[in-house]
mmCIF file of C-alpha atoms and ligand atoms in Angstrom:
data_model
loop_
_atom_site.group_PDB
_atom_site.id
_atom_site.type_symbol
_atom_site.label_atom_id
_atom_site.label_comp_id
_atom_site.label_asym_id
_atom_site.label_seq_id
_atom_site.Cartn_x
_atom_site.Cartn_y
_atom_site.Cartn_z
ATOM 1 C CA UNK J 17 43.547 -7.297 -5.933
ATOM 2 C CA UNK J 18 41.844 -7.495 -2.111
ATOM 3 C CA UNK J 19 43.841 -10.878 -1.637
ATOM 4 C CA UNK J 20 46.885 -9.319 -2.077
ATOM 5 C CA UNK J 21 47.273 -8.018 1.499
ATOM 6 C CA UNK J 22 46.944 -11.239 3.346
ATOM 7 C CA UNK J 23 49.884 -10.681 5.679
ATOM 8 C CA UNK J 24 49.764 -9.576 9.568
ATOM 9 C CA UNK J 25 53.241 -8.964 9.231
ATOM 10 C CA UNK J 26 55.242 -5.454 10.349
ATOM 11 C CA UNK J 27 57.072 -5.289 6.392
ATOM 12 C CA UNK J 28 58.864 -2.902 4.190
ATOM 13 C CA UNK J 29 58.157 -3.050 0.828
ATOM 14 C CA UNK J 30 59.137 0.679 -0.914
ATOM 15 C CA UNK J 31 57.978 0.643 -4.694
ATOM 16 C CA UNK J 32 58.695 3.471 -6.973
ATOM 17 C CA UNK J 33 56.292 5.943 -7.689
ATOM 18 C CA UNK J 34 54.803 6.366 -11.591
ATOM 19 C CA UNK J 35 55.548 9.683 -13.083
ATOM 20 C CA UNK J 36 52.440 10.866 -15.027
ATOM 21 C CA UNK J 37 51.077 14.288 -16.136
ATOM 22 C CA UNK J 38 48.300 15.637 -14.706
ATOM 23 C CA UNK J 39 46.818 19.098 -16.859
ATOM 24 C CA UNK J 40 50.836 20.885 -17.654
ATOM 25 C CA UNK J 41 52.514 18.720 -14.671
ATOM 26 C CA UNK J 42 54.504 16.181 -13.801
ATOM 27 C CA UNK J 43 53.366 14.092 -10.630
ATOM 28 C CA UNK J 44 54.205 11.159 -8.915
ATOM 29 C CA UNK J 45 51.727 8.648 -8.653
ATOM 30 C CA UNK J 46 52.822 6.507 -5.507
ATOM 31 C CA UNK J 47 49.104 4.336 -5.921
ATOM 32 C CA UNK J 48 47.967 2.151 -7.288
ATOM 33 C CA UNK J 49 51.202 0.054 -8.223
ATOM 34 C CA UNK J 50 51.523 -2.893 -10.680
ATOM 35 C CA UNK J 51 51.560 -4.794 -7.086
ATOM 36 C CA UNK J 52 49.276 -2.905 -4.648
ATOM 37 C CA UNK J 53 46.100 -1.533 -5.216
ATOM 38 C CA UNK J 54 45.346 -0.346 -1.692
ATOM 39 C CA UNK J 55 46.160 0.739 1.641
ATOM 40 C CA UNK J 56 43.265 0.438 3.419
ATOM 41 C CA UNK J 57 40.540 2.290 1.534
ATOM 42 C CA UNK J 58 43.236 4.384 0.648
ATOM 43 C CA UNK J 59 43.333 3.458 -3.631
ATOM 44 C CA UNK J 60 45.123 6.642 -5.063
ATOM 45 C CA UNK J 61 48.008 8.585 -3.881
ATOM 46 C CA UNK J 62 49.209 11.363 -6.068
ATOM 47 C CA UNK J 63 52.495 13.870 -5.260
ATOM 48 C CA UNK J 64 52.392 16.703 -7.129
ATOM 49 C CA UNK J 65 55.041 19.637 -7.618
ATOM 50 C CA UNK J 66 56.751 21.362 -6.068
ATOM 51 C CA UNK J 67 56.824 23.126 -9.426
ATOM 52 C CA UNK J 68 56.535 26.610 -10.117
ATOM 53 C CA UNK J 69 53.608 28.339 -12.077
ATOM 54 C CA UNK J 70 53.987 30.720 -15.269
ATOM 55 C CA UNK J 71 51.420 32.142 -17.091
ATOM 56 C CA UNK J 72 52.574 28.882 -20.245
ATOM 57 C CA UNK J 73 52.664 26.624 -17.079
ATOM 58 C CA UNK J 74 49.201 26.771 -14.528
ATOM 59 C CA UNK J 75 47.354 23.633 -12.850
ATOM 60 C CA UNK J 76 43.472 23.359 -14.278
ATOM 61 C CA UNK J 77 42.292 20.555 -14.049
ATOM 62 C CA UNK J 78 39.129 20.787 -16.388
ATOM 63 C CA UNK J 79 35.551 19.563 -15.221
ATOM 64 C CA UNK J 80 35.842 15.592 -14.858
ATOM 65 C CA UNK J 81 33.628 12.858 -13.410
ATOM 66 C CA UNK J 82 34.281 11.208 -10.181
ATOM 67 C CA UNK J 83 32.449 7.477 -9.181
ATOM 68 C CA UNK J 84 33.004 5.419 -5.712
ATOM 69 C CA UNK J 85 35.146 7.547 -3.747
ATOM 70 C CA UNK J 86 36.333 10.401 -2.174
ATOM 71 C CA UNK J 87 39.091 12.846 -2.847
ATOM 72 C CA UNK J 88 41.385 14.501 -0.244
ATOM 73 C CA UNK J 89 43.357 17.663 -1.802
ATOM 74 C CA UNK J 90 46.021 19.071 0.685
ATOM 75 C CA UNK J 91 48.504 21.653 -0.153
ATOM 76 C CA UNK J 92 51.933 22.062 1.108
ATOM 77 C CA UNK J 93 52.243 25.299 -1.032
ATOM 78 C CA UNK J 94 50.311 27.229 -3.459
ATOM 79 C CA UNK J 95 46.148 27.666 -3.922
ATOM 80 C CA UNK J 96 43.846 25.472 -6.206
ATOM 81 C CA UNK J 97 39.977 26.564 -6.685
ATOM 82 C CA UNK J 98 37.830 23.708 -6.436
ATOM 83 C CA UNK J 99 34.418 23.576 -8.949
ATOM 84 C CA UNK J 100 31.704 20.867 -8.256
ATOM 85 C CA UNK J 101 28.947 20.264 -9.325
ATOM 86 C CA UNK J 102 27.061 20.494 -5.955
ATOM 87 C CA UNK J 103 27.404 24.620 -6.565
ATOM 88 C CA UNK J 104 30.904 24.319 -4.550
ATOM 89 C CA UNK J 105 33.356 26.670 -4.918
ATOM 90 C CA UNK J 106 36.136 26.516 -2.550
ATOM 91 C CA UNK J 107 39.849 27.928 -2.632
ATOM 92 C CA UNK J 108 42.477 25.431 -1.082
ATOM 93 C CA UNK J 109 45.442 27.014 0.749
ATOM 94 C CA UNK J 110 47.959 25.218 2.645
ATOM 95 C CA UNK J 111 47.114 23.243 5.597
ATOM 96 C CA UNK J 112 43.534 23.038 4.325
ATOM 97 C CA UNK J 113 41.664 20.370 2.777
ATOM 98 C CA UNK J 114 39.514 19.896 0.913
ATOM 99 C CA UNK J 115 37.137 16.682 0.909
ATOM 100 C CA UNK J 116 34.949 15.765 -1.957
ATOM 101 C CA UNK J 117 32.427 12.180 -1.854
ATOM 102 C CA UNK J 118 30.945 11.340 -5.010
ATOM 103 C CA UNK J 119 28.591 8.161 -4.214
ATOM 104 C CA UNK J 120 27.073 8.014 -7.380
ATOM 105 C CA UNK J 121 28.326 10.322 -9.072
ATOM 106 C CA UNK J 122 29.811 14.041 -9.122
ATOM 107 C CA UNK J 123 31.930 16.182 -11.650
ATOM 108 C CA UNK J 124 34.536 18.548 -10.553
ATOM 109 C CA UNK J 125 37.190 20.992 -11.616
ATOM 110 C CA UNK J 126 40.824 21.788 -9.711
ATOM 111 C CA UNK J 127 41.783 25.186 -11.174
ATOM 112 C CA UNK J 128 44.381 28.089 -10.680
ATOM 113 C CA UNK J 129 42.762 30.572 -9.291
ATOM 114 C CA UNK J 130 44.214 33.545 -11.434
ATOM 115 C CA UNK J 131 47.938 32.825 -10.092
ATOM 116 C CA UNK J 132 50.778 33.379 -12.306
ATOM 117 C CA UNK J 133 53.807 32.864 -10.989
ATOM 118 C CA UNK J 134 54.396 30.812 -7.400
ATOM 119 C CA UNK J 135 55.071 27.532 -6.295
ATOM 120 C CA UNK J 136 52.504 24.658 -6.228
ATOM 121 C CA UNK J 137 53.211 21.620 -3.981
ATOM 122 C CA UNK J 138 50.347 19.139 -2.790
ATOM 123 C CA UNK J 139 48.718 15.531 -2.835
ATOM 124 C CA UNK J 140 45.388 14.413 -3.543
ATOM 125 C CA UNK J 141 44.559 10.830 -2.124
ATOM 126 C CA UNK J 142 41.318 8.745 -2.978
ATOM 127 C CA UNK J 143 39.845 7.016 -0.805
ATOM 128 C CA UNK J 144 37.699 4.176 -2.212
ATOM 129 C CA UNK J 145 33.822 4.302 -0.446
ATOM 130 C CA UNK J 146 32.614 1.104 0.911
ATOM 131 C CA UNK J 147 29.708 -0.657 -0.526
ATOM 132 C CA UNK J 148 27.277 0.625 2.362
ATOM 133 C CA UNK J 149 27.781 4.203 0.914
ATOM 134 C CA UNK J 150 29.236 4.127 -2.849
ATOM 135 C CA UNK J 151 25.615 4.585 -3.973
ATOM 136 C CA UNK J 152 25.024 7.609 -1.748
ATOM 137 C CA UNK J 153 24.439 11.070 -2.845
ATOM 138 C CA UNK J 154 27.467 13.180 -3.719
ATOM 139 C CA UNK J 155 28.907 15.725 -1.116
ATOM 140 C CA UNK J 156 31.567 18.371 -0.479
ATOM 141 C CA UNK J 157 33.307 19.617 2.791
ATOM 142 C CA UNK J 158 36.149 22.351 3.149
ATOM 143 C CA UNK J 159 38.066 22.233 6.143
ATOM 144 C CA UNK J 160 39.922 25.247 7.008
ATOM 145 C CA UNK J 161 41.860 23.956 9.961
ATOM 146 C CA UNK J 162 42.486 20.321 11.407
ATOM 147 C CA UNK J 163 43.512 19.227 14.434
ATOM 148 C CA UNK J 164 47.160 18.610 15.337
ATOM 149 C CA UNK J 165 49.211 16.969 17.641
ATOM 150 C CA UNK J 166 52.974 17.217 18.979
ATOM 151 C CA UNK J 167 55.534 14.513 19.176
ATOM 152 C CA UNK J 168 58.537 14.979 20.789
ATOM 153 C CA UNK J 169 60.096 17.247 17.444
ATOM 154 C CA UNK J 170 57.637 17.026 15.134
ATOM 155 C CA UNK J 171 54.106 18.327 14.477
ATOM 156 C CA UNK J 172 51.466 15.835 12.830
ATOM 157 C CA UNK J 173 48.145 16.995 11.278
ATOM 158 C CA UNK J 174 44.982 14.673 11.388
ATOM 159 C CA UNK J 175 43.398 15.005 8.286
ATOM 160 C CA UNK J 176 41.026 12.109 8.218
ATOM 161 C CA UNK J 177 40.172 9.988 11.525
ATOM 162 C CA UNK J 178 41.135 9.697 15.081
ATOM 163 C CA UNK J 179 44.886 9.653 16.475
ATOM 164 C CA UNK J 180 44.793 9.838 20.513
ATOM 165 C CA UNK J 181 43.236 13.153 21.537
ATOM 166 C CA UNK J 182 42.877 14.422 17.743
ATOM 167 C CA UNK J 183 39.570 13.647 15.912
ATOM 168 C CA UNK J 184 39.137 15.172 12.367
ATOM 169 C CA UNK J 185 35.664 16.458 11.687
ATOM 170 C CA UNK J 186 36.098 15.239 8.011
ATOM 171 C CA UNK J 187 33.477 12.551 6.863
ATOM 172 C CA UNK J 188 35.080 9.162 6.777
ATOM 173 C CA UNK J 189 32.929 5.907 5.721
ATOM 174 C CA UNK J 190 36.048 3.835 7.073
ATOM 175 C CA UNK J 191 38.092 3.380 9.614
ATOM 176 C CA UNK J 192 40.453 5.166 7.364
ATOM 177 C CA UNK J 193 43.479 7.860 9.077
ATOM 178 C CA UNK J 194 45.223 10.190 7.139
ATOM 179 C CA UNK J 195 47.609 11.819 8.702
ATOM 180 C CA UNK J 196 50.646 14.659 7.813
ATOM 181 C CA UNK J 197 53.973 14.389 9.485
ATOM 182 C CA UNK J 198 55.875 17.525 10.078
ATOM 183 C CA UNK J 199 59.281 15.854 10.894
ATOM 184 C CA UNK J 200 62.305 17.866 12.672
ATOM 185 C CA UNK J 201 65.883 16.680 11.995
ATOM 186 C CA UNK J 202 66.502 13.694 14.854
ATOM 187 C CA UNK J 203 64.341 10.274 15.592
ATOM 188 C CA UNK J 204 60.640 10.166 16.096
ATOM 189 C CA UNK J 205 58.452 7.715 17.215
ATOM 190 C CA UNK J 206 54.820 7.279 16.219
ATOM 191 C CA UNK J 207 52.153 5.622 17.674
ATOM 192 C CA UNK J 208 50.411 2.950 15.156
ATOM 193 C CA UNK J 209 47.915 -0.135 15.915
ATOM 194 C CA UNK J 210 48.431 -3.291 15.273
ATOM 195 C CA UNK J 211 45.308 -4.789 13.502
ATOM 196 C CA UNK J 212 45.687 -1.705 10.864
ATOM 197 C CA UNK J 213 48.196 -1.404 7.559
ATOM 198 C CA UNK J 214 49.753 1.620 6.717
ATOM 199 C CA UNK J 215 51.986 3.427 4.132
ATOM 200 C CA UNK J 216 53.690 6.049 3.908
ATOM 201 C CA UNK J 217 54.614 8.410 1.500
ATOM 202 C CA UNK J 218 57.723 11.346 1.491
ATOM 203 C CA UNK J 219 56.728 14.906 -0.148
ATOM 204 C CA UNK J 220 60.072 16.207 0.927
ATOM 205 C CA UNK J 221 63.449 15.754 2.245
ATOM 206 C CA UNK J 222 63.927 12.125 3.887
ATOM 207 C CA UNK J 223 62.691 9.642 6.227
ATOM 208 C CA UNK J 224 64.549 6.605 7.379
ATOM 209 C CA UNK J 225 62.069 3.404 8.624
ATOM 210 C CA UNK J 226 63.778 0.441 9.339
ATOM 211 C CA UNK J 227 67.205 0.933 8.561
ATOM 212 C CA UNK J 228 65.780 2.425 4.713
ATOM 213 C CA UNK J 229 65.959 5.967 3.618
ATOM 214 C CA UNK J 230 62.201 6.526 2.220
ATOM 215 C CA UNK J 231 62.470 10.199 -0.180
ATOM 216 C CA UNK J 232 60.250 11.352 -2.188
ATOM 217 C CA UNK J 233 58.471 9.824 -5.160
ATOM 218 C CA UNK J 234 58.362 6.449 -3.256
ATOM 219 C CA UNK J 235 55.765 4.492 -0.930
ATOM 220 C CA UNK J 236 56.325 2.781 1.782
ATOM 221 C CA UNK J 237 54.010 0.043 2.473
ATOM 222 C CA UNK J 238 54.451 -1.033 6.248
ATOM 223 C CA UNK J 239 52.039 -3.881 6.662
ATOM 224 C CA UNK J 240 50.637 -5.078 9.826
ATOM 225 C CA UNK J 241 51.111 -5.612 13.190
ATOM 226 C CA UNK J 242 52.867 -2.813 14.274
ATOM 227 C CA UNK J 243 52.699 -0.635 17.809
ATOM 228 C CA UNK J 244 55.111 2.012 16.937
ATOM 229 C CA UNK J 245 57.632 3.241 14.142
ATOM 230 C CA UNK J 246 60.679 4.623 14.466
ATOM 231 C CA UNK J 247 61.810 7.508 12.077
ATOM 232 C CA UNK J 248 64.720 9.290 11.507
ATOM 233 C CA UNK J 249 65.243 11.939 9.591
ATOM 234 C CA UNK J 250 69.086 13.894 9.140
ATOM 235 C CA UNK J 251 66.745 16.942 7.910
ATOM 236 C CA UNK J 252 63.360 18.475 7.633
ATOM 237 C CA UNK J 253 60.938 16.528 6.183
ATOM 238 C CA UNK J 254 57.470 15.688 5.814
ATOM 239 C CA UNK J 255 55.549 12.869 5.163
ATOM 240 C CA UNK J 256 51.627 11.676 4.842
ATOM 241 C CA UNK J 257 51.151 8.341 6.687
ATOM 242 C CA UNK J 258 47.706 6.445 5.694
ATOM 243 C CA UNK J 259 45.723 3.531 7.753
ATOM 244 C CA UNK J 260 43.537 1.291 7.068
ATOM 245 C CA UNK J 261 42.152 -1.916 7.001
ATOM 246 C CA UNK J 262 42.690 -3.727 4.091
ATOM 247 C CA UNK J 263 40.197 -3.458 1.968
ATOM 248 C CA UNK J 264 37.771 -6.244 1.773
ATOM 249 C CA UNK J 265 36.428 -5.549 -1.560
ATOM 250 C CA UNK J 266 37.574 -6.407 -5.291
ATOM 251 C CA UNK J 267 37.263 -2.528 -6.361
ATOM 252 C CA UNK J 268 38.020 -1.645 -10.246
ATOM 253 C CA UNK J 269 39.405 1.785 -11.076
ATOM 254 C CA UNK J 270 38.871 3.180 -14.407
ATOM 255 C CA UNK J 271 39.779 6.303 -15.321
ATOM 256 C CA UNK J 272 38.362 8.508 -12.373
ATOM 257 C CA UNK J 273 36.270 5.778 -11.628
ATOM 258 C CA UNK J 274 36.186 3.405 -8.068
ATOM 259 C CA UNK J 275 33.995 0.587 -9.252
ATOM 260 C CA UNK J 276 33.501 -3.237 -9.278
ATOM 261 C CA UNK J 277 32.498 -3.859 -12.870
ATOM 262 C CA UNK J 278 33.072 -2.927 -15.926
ATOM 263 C CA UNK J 279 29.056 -2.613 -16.259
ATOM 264 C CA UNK J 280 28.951 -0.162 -13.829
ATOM 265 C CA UNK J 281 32.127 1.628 -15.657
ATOM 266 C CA UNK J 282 30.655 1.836 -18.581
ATOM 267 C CA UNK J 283 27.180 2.835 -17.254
ATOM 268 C CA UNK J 284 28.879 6.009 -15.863
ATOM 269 C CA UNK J 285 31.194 6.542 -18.770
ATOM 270 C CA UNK J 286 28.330 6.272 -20.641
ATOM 271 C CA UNK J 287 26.744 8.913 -18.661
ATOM 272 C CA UNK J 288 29.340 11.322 -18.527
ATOM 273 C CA UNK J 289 29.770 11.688 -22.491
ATOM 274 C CA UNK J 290 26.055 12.029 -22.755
ATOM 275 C CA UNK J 291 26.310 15.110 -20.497
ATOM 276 C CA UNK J 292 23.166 13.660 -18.831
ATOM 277 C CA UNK J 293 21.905 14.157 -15.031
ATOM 278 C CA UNK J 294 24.062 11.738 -13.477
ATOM 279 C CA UNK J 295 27.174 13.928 -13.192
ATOM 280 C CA UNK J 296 25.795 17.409 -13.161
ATOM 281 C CA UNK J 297 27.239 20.242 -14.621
ATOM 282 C CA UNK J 298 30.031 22.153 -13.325
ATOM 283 C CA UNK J 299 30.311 26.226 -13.124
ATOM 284 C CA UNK J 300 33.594 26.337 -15.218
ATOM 285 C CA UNK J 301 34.954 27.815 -17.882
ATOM 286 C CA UNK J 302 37.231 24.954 -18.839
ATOM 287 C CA UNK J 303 36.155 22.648 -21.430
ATOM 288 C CA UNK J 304 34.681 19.245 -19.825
ATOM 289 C CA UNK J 305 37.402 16.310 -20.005
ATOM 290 C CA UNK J 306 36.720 13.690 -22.237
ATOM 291 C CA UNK J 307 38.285 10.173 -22.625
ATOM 292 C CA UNK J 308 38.005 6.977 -25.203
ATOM 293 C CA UNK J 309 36.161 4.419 -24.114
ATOM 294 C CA UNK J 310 37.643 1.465 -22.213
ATOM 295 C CA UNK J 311 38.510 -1.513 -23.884
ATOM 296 C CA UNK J 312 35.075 -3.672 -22.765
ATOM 297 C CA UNK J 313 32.838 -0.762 -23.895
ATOM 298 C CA UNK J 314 30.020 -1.248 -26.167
ATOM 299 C CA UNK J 315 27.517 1.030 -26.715
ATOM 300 C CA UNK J 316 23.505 0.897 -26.925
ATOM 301 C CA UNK J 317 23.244 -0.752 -23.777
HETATM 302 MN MN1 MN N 403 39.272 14.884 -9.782
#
């Protein structure tokens, strides 16, 4: 778990991504691995599409509890209609994000918005809360546009945190960056700091980082202690590269819950499939998710 990422080391180490389905599709789920939990606060990573909608095949995501952490949906193609239960209701197009904290506790739903036939293509990251604000109240931010910055051929998007000039105005309770790479065909060299890890993940085409091509359905862990990296790519890609400092907690993830014990897992389970206040309702029409209990669960607490 946190000990894991004890090196200050500039490393390599590209796992292969998990392919799961989420609602009708197939995505890639590049964290957490067997062997890496985090990156940073960064504790969930997953690629989704690009796969095309019909009216047998559409994302919804039904209402579903969230605990610990927040989510970051960004699109590369397609819309998703986000449902909380703050009152939110916010469409996500491409090149917006959406950014969703749950403290204590929140419920949400990721739905098609009436689409029948298109592409959808997108990641949603997690980004596990620190102890100072995991207990916080819940809370939901849209962000229609994000600052951006030019490399020599390539355009990169600040979605969370500070690169140089760019600042995101998106909430972060860590020193967390979360950033997407717009990569031209040809070599490209990005700025990183030393005392941070990072990883990085392909949505499409190819990326080549020390000598090994990264594509999609992959991370790319890069470790410490690194000033720059080098990238090449032989054609348009993209790629989202995360920061952080390793985590410094022992978090558990259940389900879509960012904890760190199985108490306080099955408190909130507990609380979900009573329907009571912790979790809220949300304004869907989807049936609420429900799940077994984990394995440590008893009942009548
Ligand atoms: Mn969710």
């Amino acid at each position: 778990m946190a000990g894991e990422q004890g090196t200050n080391e500039a490393e390599l180490i590209v796992t292969e991504s998990r392919v799961t389905q989420v609602g009708e599709f197939n995505v890639r789920r590049a964290l957490p691995t067997r062997g890496r939990r985090t990156v940073g606060p960064w504790c969930f990573i997953d690629h989704m599409g690009p796969a095309t909608f019909s009216p047998e095949k559409s994302y919804d995501i039904a209402p579903h509890p969230h605990l610990g952490l927040q989510t970051v949906s960004w699109l590369f193609d397609g819309e998703i209609l986000h449902r909380d239960s703050l009152g939110s209701e916010q469409l996500i197009r491409p090149g917006q994000m959406n950014l969703m904290t749950s403290g204590e506790g929140i419920a949400h739903s990721e739905e098609n918005p009436g689409v029948t036939s298109g592409q959808l293509h997108g990641v949603q990251l997690w980004v596990a809360l620190p102890s100072s604000t995991r207990h916080g109240p819940s809370a939901f931010e849209h962000h229609g546009a994000l600052p951006k910055f030019d490399m020599s051929n390539a355009e990169a998007t600040v979605l969370v945190g500070t690169v140089g000039n760019a600042t995101s105005s998106a909430r972060r309770d860590s020193e967390a960056v979360g950033l997407e790479l717009k990569l031209k065909q040809g070599e490209h060299v990005v700025p990183l700091e030393k005392s941070f890890e990072y990883a990085m993940v392909v949505t499409s085409g190819g990326v080549v980082v020390d000598n090994t091509l990264v594509t999609p359905g992959h991370l790319a862990y890069l470790g410490r202690g690194r000033d720059e990296i080098r990238l090449t790519t032989s054609e348009e890609s993209v790629a989202m590269l995360l920061r952080g400092v390793p985590f410094d907690e022992t978090i558990m993830m259940w389900w879509n819950f960012v904890a760190r014990t199985q108490d306080e897992i099955s408190a909130a389970y507990e609380s979900w499939m009573k329907g009571d206040e912790r979790f809220g309702r949300v304004a869907s029409t989807l049936a609420r998710i429900e799940v077994g209990p984990p394995l440590w669960f008893r009942s009548n607490r």
